[in-house]
Structures are given as structure tokens and as C-alpha cells.
mmCIF file with all atom_site columns, C-alpha atoms in Angstrom:
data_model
loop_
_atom_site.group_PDB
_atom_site.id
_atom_site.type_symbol
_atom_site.label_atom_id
_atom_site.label_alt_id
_atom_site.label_comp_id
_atom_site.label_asym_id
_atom_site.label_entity_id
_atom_site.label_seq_id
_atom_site.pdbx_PDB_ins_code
_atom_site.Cartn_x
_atom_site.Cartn_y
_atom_site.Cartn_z
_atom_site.occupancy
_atom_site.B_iso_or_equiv
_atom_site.pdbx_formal_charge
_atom_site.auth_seq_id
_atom_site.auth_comp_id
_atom_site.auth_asym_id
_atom_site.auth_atom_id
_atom_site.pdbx_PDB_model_num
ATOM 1  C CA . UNK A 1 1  ? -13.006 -38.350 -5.006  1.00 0.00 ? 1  UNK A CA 1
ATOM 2  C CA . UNK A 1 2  ? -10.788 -41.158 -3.526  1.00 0.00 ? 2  UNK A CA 1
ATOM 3  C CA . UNK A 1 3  ? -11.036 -43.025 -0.532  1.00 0.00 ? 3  UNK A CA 1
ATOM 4  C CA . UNK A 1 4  ? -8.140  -41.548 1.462   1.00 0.00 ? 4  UNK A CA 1
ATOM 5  C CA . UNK A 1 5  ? -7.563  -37.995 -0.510  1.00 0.00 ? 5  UNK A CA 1
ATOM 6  C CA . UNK A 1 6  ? -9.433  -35.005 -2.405  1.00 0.00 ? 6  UNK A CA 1
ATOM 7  C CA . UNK A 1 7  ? -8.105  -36.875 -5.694  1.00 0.00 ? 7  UNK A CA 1
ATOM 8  C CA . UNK A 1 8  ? -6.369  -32.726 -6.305  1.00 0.00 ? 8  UNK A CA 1
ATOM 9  C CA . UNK A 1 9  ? -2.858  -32.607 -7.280  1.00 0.00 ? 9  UNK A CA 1
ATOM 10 C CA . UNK A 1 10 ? -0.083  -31.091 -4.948  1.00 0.00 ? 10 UNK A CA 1
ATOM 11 C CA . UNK A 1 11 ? 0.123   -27.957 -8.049  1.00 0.00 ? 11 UNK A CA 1
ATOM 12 C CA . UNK A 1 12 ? -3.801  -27.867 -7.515  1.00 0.00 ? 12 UNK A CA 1
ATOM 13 C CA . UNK A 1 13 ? -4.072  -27.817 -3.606  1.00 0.00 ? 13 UNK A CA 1
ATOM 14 C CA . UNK A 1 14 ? -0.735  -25.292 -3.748  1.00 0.00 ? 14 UNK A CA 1
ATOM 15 C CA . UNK A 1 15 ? -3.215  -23.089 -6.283  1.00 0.00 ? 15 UNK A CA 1
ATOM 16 C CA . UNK A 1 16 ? -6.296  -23.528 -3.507  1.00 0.00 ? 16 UNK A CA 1
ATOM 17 C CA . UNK A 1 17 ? -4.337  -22.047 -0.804  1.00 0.00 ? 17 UNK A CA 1
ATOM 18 C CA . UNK A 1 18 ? -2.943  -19.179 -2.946  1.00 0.00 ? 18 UNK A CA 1
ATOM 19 C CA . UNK A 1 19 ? -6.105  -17.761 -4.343  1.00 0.00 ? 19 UNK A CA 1
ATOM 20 C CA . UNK A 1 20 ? -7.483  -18.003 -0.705  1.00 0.00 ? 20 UNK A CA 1
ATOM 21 C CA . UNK A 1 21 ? -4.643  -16.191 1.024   1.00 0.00 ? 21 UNK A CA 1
ATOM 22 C CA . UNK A 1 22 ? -4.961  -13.587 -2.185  1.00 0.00 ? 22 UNK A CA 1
ATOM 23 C CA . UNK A 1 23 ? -8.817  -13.359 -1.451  1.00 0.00 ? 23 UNK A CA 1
ATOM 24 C CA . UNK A 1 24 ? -8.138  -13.077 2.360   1.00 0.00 ? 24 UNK A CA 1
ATOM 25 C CA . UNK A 1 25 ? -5.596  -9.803  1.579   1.00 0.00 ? 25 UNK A CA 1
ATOM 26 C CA . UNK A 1 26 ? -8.595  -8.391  -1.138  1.00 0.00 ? 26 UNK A CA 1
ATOM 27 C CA . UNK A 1 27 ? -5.873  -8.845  -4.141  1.00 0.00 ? 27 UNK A CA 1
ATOM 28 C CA . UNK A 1 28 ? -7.488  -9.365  -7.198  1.00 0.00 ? 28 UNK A CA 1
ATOM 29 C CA . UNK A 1 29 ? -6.084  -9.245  -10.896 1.00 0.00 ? 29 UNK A CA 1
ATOM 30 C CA . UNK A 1 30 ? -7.887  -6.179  -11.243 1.00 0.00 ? 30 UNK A CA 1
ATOM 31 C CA . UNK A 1 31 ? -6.789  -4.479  -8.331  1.00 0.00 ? 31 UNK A CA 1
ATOM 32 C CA . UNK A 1 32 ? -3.173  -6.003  -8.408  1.00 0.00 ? 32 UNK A CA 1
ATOM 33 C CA . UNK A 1 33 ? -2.572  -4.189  -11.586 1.00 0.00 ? 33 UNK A CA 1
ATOM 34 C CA . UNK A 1 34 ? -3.848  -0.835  -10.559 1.00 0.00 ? 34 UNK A CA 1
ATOM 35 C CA . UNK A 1 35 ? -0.010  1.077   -9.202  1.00 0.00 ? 35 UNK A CA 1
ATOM 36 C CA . UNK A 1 36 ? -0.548  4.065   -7.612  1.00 0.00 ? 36 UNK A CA 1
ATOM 37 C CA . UNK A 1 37 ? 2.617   4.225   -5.745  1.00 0.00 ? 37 UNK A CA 1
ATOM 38 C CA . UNK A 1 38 ? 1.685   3.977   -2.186  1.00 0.00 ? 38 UNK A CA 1
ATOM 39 C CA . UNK A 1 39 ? 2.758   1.269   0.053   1.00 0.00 ? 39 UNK A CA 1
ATOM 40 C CA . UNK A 1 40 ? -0.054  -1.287  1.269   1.00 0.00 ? 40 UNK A CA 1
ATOM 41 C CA . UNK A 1 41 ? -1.026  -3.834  3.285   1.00 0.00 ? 41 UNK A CA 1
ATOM 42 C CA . UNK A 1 42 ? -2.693  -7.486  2.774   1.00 0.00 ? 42 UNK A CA 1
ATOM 43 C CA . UNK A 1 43 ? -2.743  -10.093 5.846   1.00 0.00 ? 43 UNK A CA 1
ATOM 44 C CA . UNK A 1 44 ? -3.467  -13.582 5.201   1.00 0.00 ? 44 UNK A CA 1
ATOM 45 C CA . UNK A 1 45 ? -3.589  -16.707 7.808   1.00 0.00 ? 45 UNK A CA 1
ATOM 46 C CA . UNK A 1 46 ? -1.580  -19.669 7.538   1.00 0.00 ? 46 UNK A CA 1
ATOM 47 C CA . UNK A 1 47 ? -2.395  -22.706 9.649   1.00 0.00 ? 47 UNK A CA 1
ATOM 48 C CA . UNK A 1 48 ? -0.087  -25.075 11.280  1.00 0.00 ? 48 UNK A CA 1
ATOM 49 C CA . UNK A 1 49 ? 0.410   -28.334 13.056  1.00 0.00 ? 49 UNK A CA 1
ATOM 50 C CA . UNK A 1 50 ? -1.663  -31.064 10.561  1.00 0.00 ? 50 UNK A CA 1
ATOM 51 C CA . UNK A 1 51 ? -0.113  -29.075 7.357   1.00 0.00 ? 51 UNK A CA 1
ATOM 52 C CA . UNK A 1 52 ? 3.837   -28.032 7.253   1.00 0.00 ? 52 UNK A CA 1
ATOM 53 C CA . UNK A 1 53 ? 5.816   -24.890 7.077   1.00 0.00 ? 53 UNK A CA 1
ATOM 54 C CA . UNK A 1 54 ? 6.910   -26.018 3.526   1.00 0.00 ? 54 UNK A CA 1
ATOM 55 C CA . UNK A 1 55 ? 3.015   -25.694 3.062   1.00 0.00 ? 55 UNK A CA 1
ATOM 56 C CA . UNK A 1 56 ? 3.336   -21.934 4.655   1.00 0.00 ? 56 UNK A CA 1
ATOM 57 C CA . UNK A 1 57 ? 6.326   -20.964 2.873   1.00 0.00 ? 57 UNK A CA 1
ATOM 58 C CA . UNK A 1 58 ? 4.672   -22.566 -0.438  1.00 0.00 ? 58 UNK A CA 1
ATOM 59 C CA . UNK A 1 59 ? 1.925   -20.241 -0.475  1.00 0.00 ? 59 UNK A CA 1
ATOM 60 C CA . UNK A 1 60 ? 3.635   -17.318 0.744   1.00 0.00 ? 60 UNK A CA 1
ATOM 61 C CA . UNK A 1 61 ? 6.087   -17.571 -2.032  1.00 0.00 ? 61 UNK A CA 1
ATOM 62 C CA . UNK A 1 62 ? 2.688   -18.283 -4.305  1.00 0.00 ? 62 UNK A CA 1
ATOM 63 C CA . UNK A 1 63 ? 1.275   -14.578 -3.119  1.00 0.00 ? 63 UNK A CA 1
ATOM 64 C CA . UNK A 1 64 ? 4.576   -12.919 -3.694  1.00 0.00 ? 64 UNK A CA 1
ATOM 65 C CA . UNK A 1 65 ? 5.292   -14.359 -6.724  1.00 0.00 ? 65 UNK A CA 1
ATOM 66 C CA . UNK A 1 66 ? 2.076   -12.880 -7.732  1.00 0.00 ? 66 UNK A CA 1
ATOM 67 C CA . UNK A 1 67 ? 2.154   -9.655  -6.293  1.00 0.00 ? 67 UNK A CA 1
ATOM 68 C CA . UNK A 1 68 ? 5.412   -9.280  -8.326  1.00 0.00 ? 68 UNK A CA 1
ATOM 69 C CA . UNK A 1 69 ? 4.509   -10.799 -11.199 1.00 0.00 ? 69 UNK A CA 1
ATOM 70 C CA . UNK A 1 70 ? 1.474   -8.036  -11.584 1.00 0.00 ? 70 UNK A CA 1
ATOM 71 C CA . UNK A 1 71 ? 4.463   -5.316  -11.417 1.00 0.00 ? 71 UNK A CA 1
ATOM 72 C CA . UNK A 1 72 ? 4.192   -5.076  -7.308  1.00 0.00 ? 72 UNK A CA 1
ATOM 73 C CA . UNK A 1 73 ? 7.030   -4.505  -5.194  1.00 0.00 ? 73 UNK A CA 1
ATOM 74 C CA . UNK A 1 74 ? 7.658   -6.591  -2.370  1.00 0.00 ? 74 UNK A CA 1
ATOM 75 C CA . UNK A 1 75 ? 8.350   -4.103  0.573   1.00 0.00 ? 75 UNK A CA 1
ATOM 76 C CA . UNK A 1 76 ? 8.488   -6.191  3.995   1.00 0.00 ? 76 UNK A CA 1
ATOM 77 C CA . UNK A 1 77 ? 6.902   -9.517  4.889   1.00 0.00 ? 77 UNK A CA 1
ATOM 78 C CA . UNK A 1 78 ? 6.664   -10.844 8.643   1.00 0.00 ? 78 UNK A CA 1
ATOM 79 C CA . UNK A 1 79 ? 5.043   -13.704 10.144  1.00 0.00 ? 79 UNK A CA 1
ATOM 80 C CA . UNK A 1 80 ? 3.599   -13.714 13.547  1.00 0.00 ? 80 UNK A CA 1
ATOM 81 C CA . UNK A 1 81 ? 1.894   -15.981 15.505  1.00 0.00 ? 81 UNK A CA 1
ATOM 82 C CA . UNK A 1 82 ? -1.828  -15.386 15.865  1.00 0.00 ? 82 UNK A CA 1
ATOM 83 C CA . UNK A 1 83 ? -3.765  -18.224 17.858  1.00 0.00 ? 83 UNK A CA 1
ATOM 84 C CA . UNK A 1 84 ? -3.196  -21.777 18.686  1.00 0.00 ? 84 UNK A CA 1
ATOM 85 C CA . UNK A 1 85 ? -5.327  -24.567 19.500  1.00 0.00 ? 85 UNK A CA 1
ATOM 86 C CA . UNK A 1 86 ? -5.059  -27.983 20.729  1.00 0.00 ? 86 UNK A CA 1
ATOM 87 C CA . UNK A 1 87 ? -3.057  -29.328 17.318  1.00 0.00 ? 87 UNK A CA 1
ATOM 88 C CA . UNK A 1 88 ? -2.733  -25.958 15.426  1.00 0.00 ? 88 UNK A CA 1
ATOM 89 C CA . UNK A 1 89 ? -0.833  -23.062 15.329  1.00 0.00 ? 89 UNK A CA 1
ATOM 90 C CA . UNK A 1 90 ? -2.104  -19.979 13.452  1.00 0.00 ? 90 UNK A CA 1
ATOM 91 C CA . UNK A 1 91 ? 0.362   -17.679 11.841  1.00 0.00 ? 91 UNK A CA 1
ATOM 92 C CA . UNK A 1 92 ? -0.153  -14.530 10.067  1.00 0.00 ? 92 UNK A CA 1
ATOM 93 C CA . UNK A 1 93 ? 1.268   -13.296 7.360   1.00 0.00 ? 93 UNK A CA 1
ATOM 94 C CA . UNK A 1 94 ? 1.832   -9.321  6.562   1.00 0.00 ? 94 UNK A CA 1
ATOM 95 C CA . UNK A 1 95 ? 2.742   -8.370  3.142   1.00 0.00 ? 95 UNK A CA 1
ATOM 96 C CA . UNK A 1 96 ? 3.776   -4.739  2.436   1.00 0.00 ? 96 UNK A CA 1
ATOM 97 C CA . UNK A 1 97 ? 3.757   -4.150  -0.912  1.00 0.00 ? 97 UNK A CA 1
ATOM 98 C CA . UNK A 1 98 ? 3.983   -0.996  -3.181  1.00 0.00 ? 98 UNK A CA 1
#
């Protein structure tokens, strides 16, 4: 680990927050791939303030991606504030997806 960093690549710190927003909805591989044709829901929280929105729209374009590469359609996505704290700025994310 380095002195001023985790010593994790952009690609690998991108990855981290993915697979936690993913685990935060309940999307696995398994479960992605299971169609059933009914519309549903996964939430995920994306903090702000210390990280970026490039960080937020990074991730949420990580989820999608996957949702859609796993043969899910994307039906709505909104982002809504959620909480706030001294420095930080909560958002969550709602993914509709069929």
C-alpha cells in the first residue's frame, strides 16, 4: 500500500464501486440472467462532496452497462438526493429494469 493512496488502479477502484452498488440493489450474475419479464427495482447510494459526479456517473454507467450486458432492459433511472452531512451529499440511485 503506498504512502498517500490504496496503490488500486482508477479501472480497479471504478470495479470496487460497481460490484458494491450491484450488491447494494441484490444483482448478482445469477440472478441478472434469470428474465422473467417483469419490471424491477434495485437502489444503490452514491456519495458526494470528497468523490465527484464523474465518480457517480462512472458507476452508474458501470451497473447499467451490466444490467444490459446480462440481456436487461434499462427502463427508467432517477437520482435523488437522500442525506447530507457536513462535506457529503448522498444521492440515490433507482434503476428500473425489466
Amino acid at each position: 500500500m503506498g504512502l498517500f493512496g490504496s496503490g488500486k488502479s482508477d479501472e480497479e477502484k471504478l470495479q470496487e464501486r460497481v460490484a458494491k452498488a450491484l450488491d447494494e440493489m441484490g444483482i448478482t450474475v445469477e440472478s441478472a440472467a434469470e428474465k422473467d419479464g417483469s419490471v424491477h427495482v434495485g437502489c444503490f447510494q452514491g456519495a458526494l462532496g470528497l468523490s465527484s459526479y464523474k465518480n457517480l456517473s462512472m458507476t452508474m454507467e458501470g451497473v447499467l452497462g451490466f444490467l444490459q450486458t446480462n440481456g436487461r432492459e434499462i427502463v427508467d433511472v432517477k437520482v435523488s438526493p437522500c442525506g447530507s452531512g457536513d462535506t457529503i451529499m448522498s444521492q440515490l440511485v433507482t434503476v428500473l429494469y425489466r
